[in-house]
Structures are given as structure tokens and as C-alpha cells.
Amino acid sequence: QVQLVESGGGLVQAGGSLRLSCAASGSIFSINAMGWYRQAPGKQRELVAAIISGGSTNYADSVKGRFTISRDNAKNTVYLQMNSLRPEDTAVYYCNALVRIATTLSTSYYWGQGTQVTVSS
């Protein structure tokens, strides 16, 4: 019913920048919130940043001041601008969205397939 497609991952040197994008498509009535999670090898998936429909944002302490989440409501797309990247930011980054489905008006969480971010020292 809903698909999330991420892009923008890759390999970057420490101190560099990357911008992730996630576009939602399908039977969408509205998107209440969108966010980015990450999972490093051997670790649990953790919240990186989130943004709700009103524009309020929330960040993990480890990325505050370095990452910025933004959203284009017209395009159902969320972005994550990552600056001053560190080796410890290396992980698979997943997009997440809380979507109200157009056909049923029920809400569900959806996940993207993940995109690899690797930061070399």
C-alpha cells in the first residue's frame, strides 16, 4: 500500500557530508510523522531524527548540531542532511513513516529498505 524509497547513502571521509532522501508513495491520505533510524553491526536500531507534520523535530543527542531533518510535504519526502560525519555514524540508515492510508483511514508505520552510510577515518 505504501512504499518508502531511500537514496543518498555512500562512502565518505570523516568530516564530510551526505544527504539522505526518502520518498513515500502509494495509498497515502496523510503522513503524520517521518524519521530516520540507523543500525550499526551488532547494535540495536536507534532513532536518529524525526519530524512531525507540524514541523517539530527531535534528534538523538549524538547527532545534535551535525544532522538536520527536513520534510517536503508536497512531495511526501523527508531528508537528512548529515554534516561533520564521524566513523561512529557508520550504519544502515532506515526511513520510517507513520501514514494514514487513503483507502481505510487507518494509520500504520512503514519502513524503507535501508541505505548504507560508511564513514572512513
Short mmCIF file of N, CA, C and O in Angstrom, two decimals:
data_model
loop_
_atom_site.label_atom_id
_atom_site.label_comp_id
_atom_site.label_asym_id
_atom_site.label_seq_id
_atom_site.Cartn_x
_atom_site.Cartn_y
_atom_site.Cartn_z
N GLN A 1 0.82 -1.22 0.00
CA GLN A 1 0.00 0.00 0.00
C GLN A 1 0.85 1.26 0.00
O GLN A 1 0.52 2.23 -0.68
N VAL A 2 1.92 1.23 0.79
CA VAL A 2 2.82 2.38 0.88
C VAL A 2 4.25 1.90 0.72
O VAL A 2 4.64 0.89 1.31
N GLN A 3 5.00 2.63 -0.06
CA GLN A 3 6.41 2.31 -0.26
C GLN A 3 7.26 3.50 0.14
O GLN A 3 6.91 4.65 -0.15
N LEU A 4 8.36 3.21 0.79
CA LEU A 4 9.36 4.23 1.13
C LEU A 4 10.65 3.88 0.40
O LEU A 4 11.16 2.77 0.57
N VAL A 5 11.16 4.80 -0.37
CA VAL A 5 12.38 4.56 -1.14
C VAL A 5 13.44 5.56 -0.71
O VAL A 5 13.25 6.77 -0.85
N GLU A 6 14.54 5.04 -0.19
CA GLU A 6 15.64 5.88 0.28
C GLU A 6 16.72 6.00 -0.79
O GLU A 6 16.89 5.11 -1.63
N SER A 7 17.47 7.08 -0.69
CA SER A 7 18.63 7.27 -1.56
C SER A 7 19.60 8.21 -0.87
O SER A 7 19.24 8.90 0.09
N GLY A 8 20.84 8.21 -1.36
CA GLY A 8 21.82 9.17 -0.87
C GLY A 8 22.92 8.62 0.00
O GLY A 8 23.82 9.35 0.39
N GLY A 9 22.86 7.35 0.33
CA GLY A 9 23.93 6.79 1.15
C GLY A 9 25.21 6.64 0.34
O GLY A 9 25.25 6.89 -0.85
N GLY A 10 26.28 6.25 1.05
CA GLY A 10 27.54 6.06 0.36
C GLY A 10 28.71 6.07 1.31
O GLY A 10 28.54 5.97 2.54
N LEU A 11 29.90 6.21 0.73
CA LEU A 11 31.15 6.23 1.49
C LEU A 11 31.68 7.66 1.51
O LEU A 11 31.76 8.32 0.47
N VAL A 12 32.05 8.11 2.70
CA VAL A 12 32.55 9.47 2.85
C VAL A 12 33.64 9.48 3.92
O VAL A 12 33.63 8.64 4.82
N GLN A 13 34.57 10.40 3.81
CA GLN A 13 35.61 10.52 4.82
C GLN A 13 35.07 11.27 6.04
O GLN A 13 34.12 12.05 5.94
N ALA A 14 35.71 11.01 7.16
CA ALA A 14 35.32 11.71 8.38
C ALA A 14 35.39 13.22 8.16
O ALA A 14 36.33 13.72 7.52
N GLY A 15 34.39 13.91 8.66
CA GLY A 15 34.28 15.35 8.46
C GLY A 15 33.46 15.74 7.26
O GLY A 15 33.14 16.93 7.09
N GLY A 16 33.15 14.77 6.44
CA GLY A 16 32.39 15.04 5.22
C GLY A 16 30.89 15.10 5.47
O GLY A 16 30.42 15.02 6.61
N SER A 17 30.14 15.21 4.36
CA SER A 17 28.69 15.36 4.43
C SER A 17 28.00 14.42 3.46
O SER A 17 28.57 14.05 2.42
N LEU A 18 26.80 14.05 3.82
CA LEU A 18 25.91 13.30 2.94
C LEU A 18 24.48 13.78 3.17
O LEU A 18 24.14 14.26 4.27
N ARG A 19 23.67 13.63 2.16
CA ARG A 19 22.25 13.96 2.28
C ARG A 19 21.42 12.75 1.87
O ARG A 19 21.53 12.28 0.74
N LEU A 20 20.61 12.27 2.81
CA LEU A 20 19.72 11.16 2.54
C LEU A 20 18.34 11.69 2.18
O LEU A 20 17.90 12.71 2.72
N SER A 21 17.68 10.97 1.29
CA SER A 21 16.31 11.30 0.91
C SER A 21 15.44 10.06 1.05
O SER A 21 15.91 8.94 0.86
N CYS A 22 14.17 10.28 1.35
CA CYS A 22 13.21 9.18 1.44
C CYS A 22 11.88 9.67 0.92
O CYS A 22 11.30 10.61 1.48
N ALA A 23 11.42 9.03 -0.16
CA ALA A 23 10.17 9.41 -0.78
C ALA A 23 9.11 8.34 -0.52
O ALA A 23 9.36 7.15 -0.75
N ALA A 24 7.97 8.79 -0.05
CA ALA A 24 6.85 7.88 0.21
C ALA A 24 5.86 7.95 -0.95
O ALA A 24 5.59 9.02 -1.48
N SER A 25 5.33 6.79 -1.31
CA SER A 25 4.33 6.74 -2.38
C SER A 25 3.33 5.64 -2.08
O SER A 25 3.57 4.75 -1.27
N GLY A 26 2.18 5.71 -2.78
CA GLY A 26 1.16 4.69 -2.59
C GLY A 26 -0.14 5.31 -2.14
O GLY A 26 -0.44 6.47 -2.44
N SER A 27 -0.91 4.54 -1.42
CA SER A 27 -2.24 4.95 -0.99
C SER A 27 -2.16 5.80 0.29
O SER A 27 -2.49 5.36 1.39
N ILE A 28 -1.72 7.03 0.11
CA ILE A 28 -1.44 7.92 1.24
C ILE A 28 -2.51 8.99 1.37
O ILE A 28 -2.73 9.75 0.43
N PHE A 29 -3.14 9.05 2.53
CA PHE A 29 -4.05 10.15 2.84
C PHE A 29 -3.27 11.29 3.48
O PHE A 29 -3.43 12.45 3.11
N SER A 30 -2.44 10.92 4.44
CA SER A 30 -1.58 11.92 5.09
C SER A 30 -0.44 11.19 5.78
O SER A 30 -0.51 9.99 6.03
N ILE A 31 0.60 11.93 6.06
CA ILE A 31 1.75 11.39 6.79
C ILE A 31 1.91 12.18 8.07
O ILE A 31 2.17 13.39 8.04
N ASN A 32 1.73 11.51 9.19
CA ASN A 32 1.77 12.20 10.48
C ASN A 32 3.19 12.51 10.93
O ASN A 32 3.43 13.55 11.55
N ALA A 33 4.10 11.62 10.64
CA ALA A 33 5.48 11.81 11.08
C ALA A 33 6.41 11.01 10.18
O ALA A 33 6.01 9.98 9.61
N MET A 34 7.61 11.49 10.05
CA MET A 34 8.65 10.77 9.31
C MET A 34 9.95 10.86 10.09
O MET A 34 10.17 11.83 10.83
N GLY A 35 10.76 9.85 9.93
CA GLY A 35 12.00 9.85 10.69
C GLY A 35 13.07 8.97 10.08
O GLY A 35 12.82 8.25 9.11
N TRP A 36 14.24 9.07 10.67
CA TRP A 36 15.38 8.26 10.27
C TRP A 36 15.90 7.48 11.47
O TRP A 36 16.06 8.05 12.56
N TYR A 37 16.13 6.21 11.26
CA TYR A 37 16.75 5.34 12.24
C TYR A 37 18.04 4.80 11.64
O TYR A 37 18.23 4.85 10.42
N ARG A 38 18.90 4.27 12.48
CA ARG A 38 20.11 3.63 11.97
C ARG A 38 20.43 2.41 12.81
O ARG A 38 20.08 2.32 13.98
N GLN A 39 21.12 1.48 12.15
CA GLN A 39 21.53 0.26 12.83
C GLN A 39 22.94 -0.09 12.40
O GLN A 39 23.19 -0.36 11.22
N ALA A 40 23.84 -0.07 13.36
CA ALA A 40 25.22 -0.47 13.12
C ALA A 40 25.36 -1.96 13.41
O ALA A 40 24.57 -2.54 14.16
N PRO A 41 26.38 -2.61 12.84
CA PRO A 41 26.57 -4.04 13.07
C PRO A 41 26.67 -4.37 14.56
O PRO A 41 27.41 -3.72 15.31
N GLY A 42 25.88 -5.34 14.99
CA GLY A 42 25.91 -5.76 16.37
C GLY A 42 25.19 -4.86 17.35
O GLY A 42 25.24 -5.08 18.57
N LYS A 43 24.52 -3.84 16.82
CA LYS A 43 23.82 -2.90 17.70
C LYS A 43 22.34 -2.85 17.36
O LYS A 43 21.92 -3.25 16.27
N GLN A 44 21.55 -2.34 18.30
CA GLN A 44 20.12 -2.20 18.07
C GLN A 44 19.85 -0.99 17.17
O GLN A 44 20.64 -0.04 17.13
N ARG A 45 18.72 -1.05 16.49
CA ARG A 45 18.30 0.08 15.69
C ARG A 45 17.96 1.24 16.63
O ARG A 45 17.29 1.06 17.65
N GLU A 46 18.40 2.44 16.26
CA GLU A 46 18.16 3.61 17.11
C GLU A 46 17.61 4.77 16.30
O GLU A 46 17.91 4.91 15.11
N LEU A 47 16.83 5.61 16.97
CA LEU A 47 16.30 6.80 16.34
C LEU A 47 17.42 7.82 16.14
O LEU A 47 18.18 8.10 17.06
N VAL A 48 17.48 8.37 14.94
CA VAL A 48 18.43 9.43 14.64
C VAL A 48 17.74 10.79 14.69
O VAL A 48 18.19 11.70 15.37
N ALA A 49 16.64 10.91 13.97
CA ALA A 49 15.91 12.17 13.93
C ALA A 49 14.50 11.89 13.44
O ALA A 49 14.26 10.95 12.69
N ALA A 50 13.57 12.76 13.88
CA ALA A 50 12.18 12.63 13.46
C ALA A 50 11.58 14.01 13.29
O ALA A 50 12.02 14.98 13.92
N ILE A 51 10.55 14.07 12.44
CA ILE A 51 9.84 15.32 12.20
C ILE A 51 8.36 15.00 12.06
O ILE A 51 7.98 14.08 11.37
N ILE A 52 7.52 15.78 12.77
CA ILE A 52 6.09 15.55 12.70
C ILE A 52 5.47 16.52 11.70
O ILE A 52 6.15 17.44 11.22
N SER A 53 4.19 16.33 11.44
CA SER A 53 3.54 17.10 10.39
C SER A 53 3.56 18.59 10.66
O SER A 53 3.60 19.39 9.74
N GLY A 54 3.58 18.99 11.93
CA GLY A 54 3.62 20.41 12.26
C GLY A 54 4.99 21.02 12.12
O GLY A 54 5.14 22.25 12.21
N GLY A 55 6.00 20.19 11.93
CA GLY A 55 7.35 20.68 11.73
C GLY A 55 8.28 20.52 12.92
O GLY A 55 9.48 20.78 12.80
N SER A 56 7.76 20.08 14.04
CA SER A 56 8.62 19.87 15.20
C SER A 56 9.59 18.73 14.92
O SER A 56 9.23 17.75 14.27
N THR A 57 10.79 18.88 15.46
CA THR A 57 11.83 17.88 15.21
C THR A 57 12.40 17.34 16.52
O THR A 57 12.29 17.97 17.57
N ASN A 58 13.01 16.17 16.41
CA ASN A 58 13.62 15.52 17.56
C ASN A 58 14.89 14.83 17.06
O ASN A 58 14.87 14.21 16.00
N TYR A 59 15.98 14.96 17.83
CA TYR A 59 17.26 14.39 17.41
C TYR A 59 17.86 13.56 18.53
O TYR A 59 17.71 13.86 19.72
N ALA A 60 18.59 12.54 18.14
CA ALA A 60 19.42 11.83 19.10
C ALA A 60 20.53 12.77 19.57
O ALA A 60 21.02 13.59 18.78
N ASP A 61 20.92 12.65 20.81
CA ASP A 61 21.96 13.53 21.35
C ASP A 61 23.25 13.44 20.53
O ASP A 61 23.97 14.43 20.36
N SER A 62 23.54 12.26 20.02
CA SER A 62 24.80 12.04 19.31
C SER A 62 24.89 12.78 17.98
O SER A 62 25.99 12.92 17.43
N VAL A 63 23.75 13.24 17.46
CA VAL A 63 23.78 13.91 16.15
C VAL A 63 23.36 15.38 16.22
O VAL A 63 23.40 16.08 15.21
N LYS A 64 22.95 15.83 17.39
CA LYS A 64 22.52 17.23 17.52
C LYS A 64 23.63 18.17 17.10
O LYS A 64 24.79 18.01 17.49
N GLY A 65 23.26 19.16 16.30
CA GLY A 65 24.23 20.13 15.83
C GLY A 65 24.96 19.69 14.57
O GLY A 65 25.67 20.50 13.96
N ARG A 66 24.83 18.43 14.19
CA ARG A 66 25.51 17.94 12.99
C ARG A 66 24.51 17.50 11.90
O ARG A 66 24.79 17.66 10.71
N PHE A 67 23.39 16.95 12.30
CA PHE A 67 22.38 16.46 11.36
C PHE A 67 21.16 17.37 11.39
O PHE A 67 20.80 17.91 12.44
N THR A 68 20.52 17.49 10.24
CA THR A 68 19.29 18.27 10.14
C THR A 68 18.26 17.48 9.35
O THR A 68 18.53 17.05 8.22
N ILE A 69 17.08 17.30 9.93
CA ILE A 69 15.99 16.63 9.25
C ILE A 69 15.03 17.69 8.71
O ILE A 69 14.78 18.70 9.37
N SER A 70 14.53 17.46 7.51
CA SER A 70 13.57 18.37 6.91
C SER A 70 12.58 17.56 6.08
O SER A 70 12.81 16.37 5.81
N ARG A 71 11.52 18.22 5.68
CA ARG A 71 10.45 17.48 5.02
C ARG A 71 9.79 18.36 3.96
O ARG A 71 9.59 19.55 4.17
N ASP A 72 9.47 17.76 2.83
CA ASP A 72 8.70 18.41 1.78
C ASP A 72 7.35 17.70 1.73
O ASP A 72 7.22 16.61 1.19
N ASN A 73 6.36 18.32 2.34
CA ASN A 73 5.05 17.67 2.45
C ASN A 73 4.41 17.45 1.08
O ASN A 73 3.71 16.46 0.87
N ALA A 74 4.65 18.36 0.16
CA ALA A 74 4.04 18.23 -1.18
C ALA A 74 4.58 17.01 -1.91
O ALA A 74 3.89 16.43 -2.75
N LYS A 75 5.81 16.64 -1.60
CA LYS A 75 6.44 15.50 -2.26
C LYS A 75 6.46 14.25 -1.39
O LYS A 75 7.01 13.22 -1.79
N ASN A 76 5.89 14.34 -0.19
CA ASN A 76 5.93 13.21 0.75
C ASN A 76 7.35 12.69 0.92
O ASN A 76 7.60 11.47 0.92
N THR A 77 8.26 13.61 1.06
CA THR A 77 9.69 13.27 1.11
C THR A 77 10.33 13.86 2.36
O THR A 77 10.02 14.99 2.73
N VAL A 78 11.19 13.08 2.98
CA VAL A 78 11.95 13.54 4.12
C VAL A 78 13.44 13.46 3.79
O VAL A 78 13.87 12.57 3.04
N TYR A 79 14.19 14.41 4.31
CA TYR A 79 15.62 14.49 4.05
C TYR A 79 16.39 14.46 5.37
O TYR A 79 15.89 14.87 6.41
N LEU A 80 17.62 13.98 5.28
CA LEU A 80 18.51 14.04 6.43
C LEU A 80 19.86 14.56 5.93
O LEU A 80 20.57 13.86 5.22
N GLN A 81 20.16 15.80 6.28
CA GLN A 81 21.45 16.39 5.95
C GLN A 81 22.42 16.04 7.06
O GLN A 81 22.19 16.39 8.23
N MET A 82 23.48 15.36 6.72
CA MET A 82 24.45 14.90 7.70
C MET A 82 25.78 15.57 7.44
O MET A 82 26.40 15.37 6.40
N ASN A 83 26.20 16.38 8.38
CA ASN A 83 27.48 17.10 8.30
C ASN A 83 28.43 16.62 9.39
O ASN A 83 28.01 15.99 10.36
N SER A 84 29.68 16.94 9.22
CA SER A 84 30.72 16.57 10.21
C SER A 84 30.61 15.10 10.59
O SER A 84 30.61 14.74 11.78
N LEU A 85 30.51 14.26 9.59
CA LEU A 85 30.32 12.84 9.83
C LEU A 85 31.52 12.23 10.53
O LEU A 85 32.68 12.63 10.31
N ARG A 86 31.21 11.25 11.37
CA ARG A 86 32.23 10.54 12.16
C ARG A 86 32.17 9.05 11.83
O ARG A 86 31.12 8.55 11.42
N PRO A 87 33.27 8.34 12.06
CA PRO A 87 33.23 6.88 11.82
C PRO A 87 32.11 6.19 12.59
O PRO A 87 31.53 5.22 12.09
N GLU A 88 31.78 6.69 13.76
CA GLU A 88 30.71 6.06 14.54
C GLU A 88 29.31 6.29 13.97
O GLU A 88 28.34 5.72 14.46
N ASP A 89 29.21 7.12 12.94
CA ASP A 89 27.93 7.29 12.24
C ASP A 89 27.71 6.19 11.21
O ASP A 89 26.61 6.12 10.62
N THR A 90 28.70 5.35 11.00
CA THR A 90 28.57 4.26 10.04
C THR A 90 27.46 3.31 10.46
O THR A 90 27.44 2.81 11.59
N ALA A 91 26.53 3.08 9.55
CA ALA A 91 25.37 2.24 9.83
C ALA A 91 24.51 2.14 8.59
O ALA A 91 24.74 2.86 7.61
N VAL A 92 23.51 1.26 8.67
CA VAL A 92 22.44 1.28 7.67
C VAL A 92 21.36 2.23 8.20
O VAL A 92 20.92 2.09 9.35
N TYR A 93 21.00 3.18 7.38
CA TYR A 93 20.01 4.18 7.75
C TYR A 93 18.65 3.81 7.14
O TYR A 93 18.56 3.57 5.93
N TYR A 94 17.63 3.81 7.98
CA TYR A 94 16.28 3.42 7.56
C TYR A 94 15.32 4.60 7.71
O TYR A 94 15.33 5.29 8.73
N CYS A 95 14.50 4.76 6.72
CA CYS A 95 13.43 5.75 6.77
C CYS A 95 12.20 5.11 7.38
O CYS A 95 11.92 3.93 7.16
N ASN A 96 11.46 5.89 8.14
CA ASN A 96 10.25 5.42 8.80
C ASN A 96 9.17 6.47 8.66
O ASN A 96 9.46 7.68 8.74
N ALA A 97 7.93 6.04 8.44
CA ALA A 97 6.83 7.00 8.31
C ALA A 97 5.57 6.45 8.96
O ALA A 97 5.27 5.26 8.83
N LEU A 98 4.85 7.33 9.63
CA LEU A 98 3.54 7.00 10.19
C LEU A 98 2.50 7.55 9.22
O LEU A 98 2.34 8.77 9.11
N VAL A 99 1.84 6.65 8.52
CA VAL A 99 1.00 7.02 7.39
C VAL A 99 -0.46 6.69 7.66
O VAL A 99 -0.77 5.61 8.17
N ARG A 100 -1.33 7.64 7.29
CA ARG A 100 -2.76 7.35 7.30
C ARG A 100 -3.12 6.91 5.88
O ARG A 100 -2.93 7.65 4.92
N ILE A 101 -3.64 5.69 5.77
CA ILE A 101 -3.92 5.10 4.47
C ILE A 101 -5.19 5.68 3.89
O ILE A 101 -6.20 5.85 4.58
N ALA A 102 -5.15 6.01 2.60
CA ALA A 102 -6.27 6.67 1.95
C ALA A 102 -7.52 5.79 1.88
O ALA A 102 -8.64 6.28 2.00
N THR A 103 -7.34 4.50 1.68
CA THR A 103 -8.49 3.61 1.47
C THR A 103 -9.23 3.27 2.75
O THR A 103 -10.44 3.10 2.75
N THR A 104 -8.51 3.21 3.87
CA THR A 104 -9.12 2.77 5.12
C THR A 104 -9.08 3.83 6.21
O THR A 104 -9.77 3.71 7.22
N LEU A 105 -8.27 4.86 6.03
CA LEU A 105 -8.02 5.92 7.02
C LEU A 105 -7.40 5.37 8.31
O LEU A 105 -7.36 6.08 9.31
N SER A 106 -6.90 4.17 8.26
CA SER A 106 -6.16 3.65 9.40
C SER A 106 -4.72 4.13 9.30
O SER A 106 -4.27 4.53 8.23
N THR A 107 -3.99 4.09 10.41
CA THR A 107 -2.60 4.52 10.41
C THR A 107 -1.69 3.34 10.66
O THR A 107 -2.00 2.45 11.46
N SER A 108 -0.58 3.34 9.98
CA SER A 108 0.42 2.29 10.14
C SER A 108 1.81 2.87 9.96
O SER A 108 1.98 3.89 9.29
N TYR A 109 2.79 2.19 10.56
CA TYR A 109 4.19 2.54 10.35
C TYR A 109 4.73 1.76 9.16
O TYR A 109 4.42 0.59 8.97
N TYR A 110 5.55 2.44 8.38
CA TYR A 110 6.21 1.81 7.25
C TYR A 110 7.69 2.08 7.31
O TYR A 110 8.12 3.13 7.82
N TRP A 111 8.48 1.14 6.74
CA TRP A 111 9.92 1.25 6.73
C TRP A 111 10.46 1.19 5.31
O TRP A 111 9.91 0.48 4.46
N GLY A 112 11.53 1.91 5.08
CA GLY A 112 12.26 1.77 3.84
C GLY A 112 13.20 0.59 3.90
O GLY A 112 13.31 -0.08 4.93
N GLN A 113 13.89 0.34 2.78
CA GLN A 113 14.75 -0.84 2.70
C GLN A 113 16.12 -0.60 3.32
O GLN A 113 16.85 -1.57 3.54
N GLY A 114 16.45 0.63 3.60
CA GLY A 114 17.73 0.96 4.21
C GLY A 114 18.76 1.38 3.19
O GLY A 114 18.77 0.90 2.06
N THR A 115 19.63 2.27 3.62
CA THR A 115 20.73 2.71 2.77
C THR A 115 22.00 2.77 3.62
O THR A 115 21.98 3.26 4.75
N GLN A 116 23.08 2.26 3.08
CA GLN A 116 24.33 2.16 3.84
C GLN A 116 25.08 3.49 3.84
O GLN A 116 25.26 4.11 2.79
N VAL A 117 25.50 3.91 5.01
CA VAL A 117 26.37 5.06 5.17
C VAL A 117 27.65 4.57 5.84
O VAL A 117 27.60 3.98 6.92
N THR A 118 28.77 4.81 5.18
CA THR A 118 30.06 4.39 5.72
C THR A 118 30.97 5.61 5.80
O THR A 118 31.17 6.30 4.81
N VAL A 119 31.50 5.85 6.99
CA VAL A 119 32.38 6.99 7.22
C VAL A 119 33.77 6.44 7.56
O VAL A 119 33.95 5.75 8.56
N SER A 120 34.73 6.76 6.73
CA SER A 120 36.09 6.28 6.95
C SER A 120 36.89 7.29 7.76
O SER A 120 36.69 8.50 7.64
N SER A 121 37.82 6.78 8.55
CA SER A 121 38.62 7.66 9.41
C SER A 121 39.87 8.13 8.70
O SER A 121 40.22 7.67 7.63
#
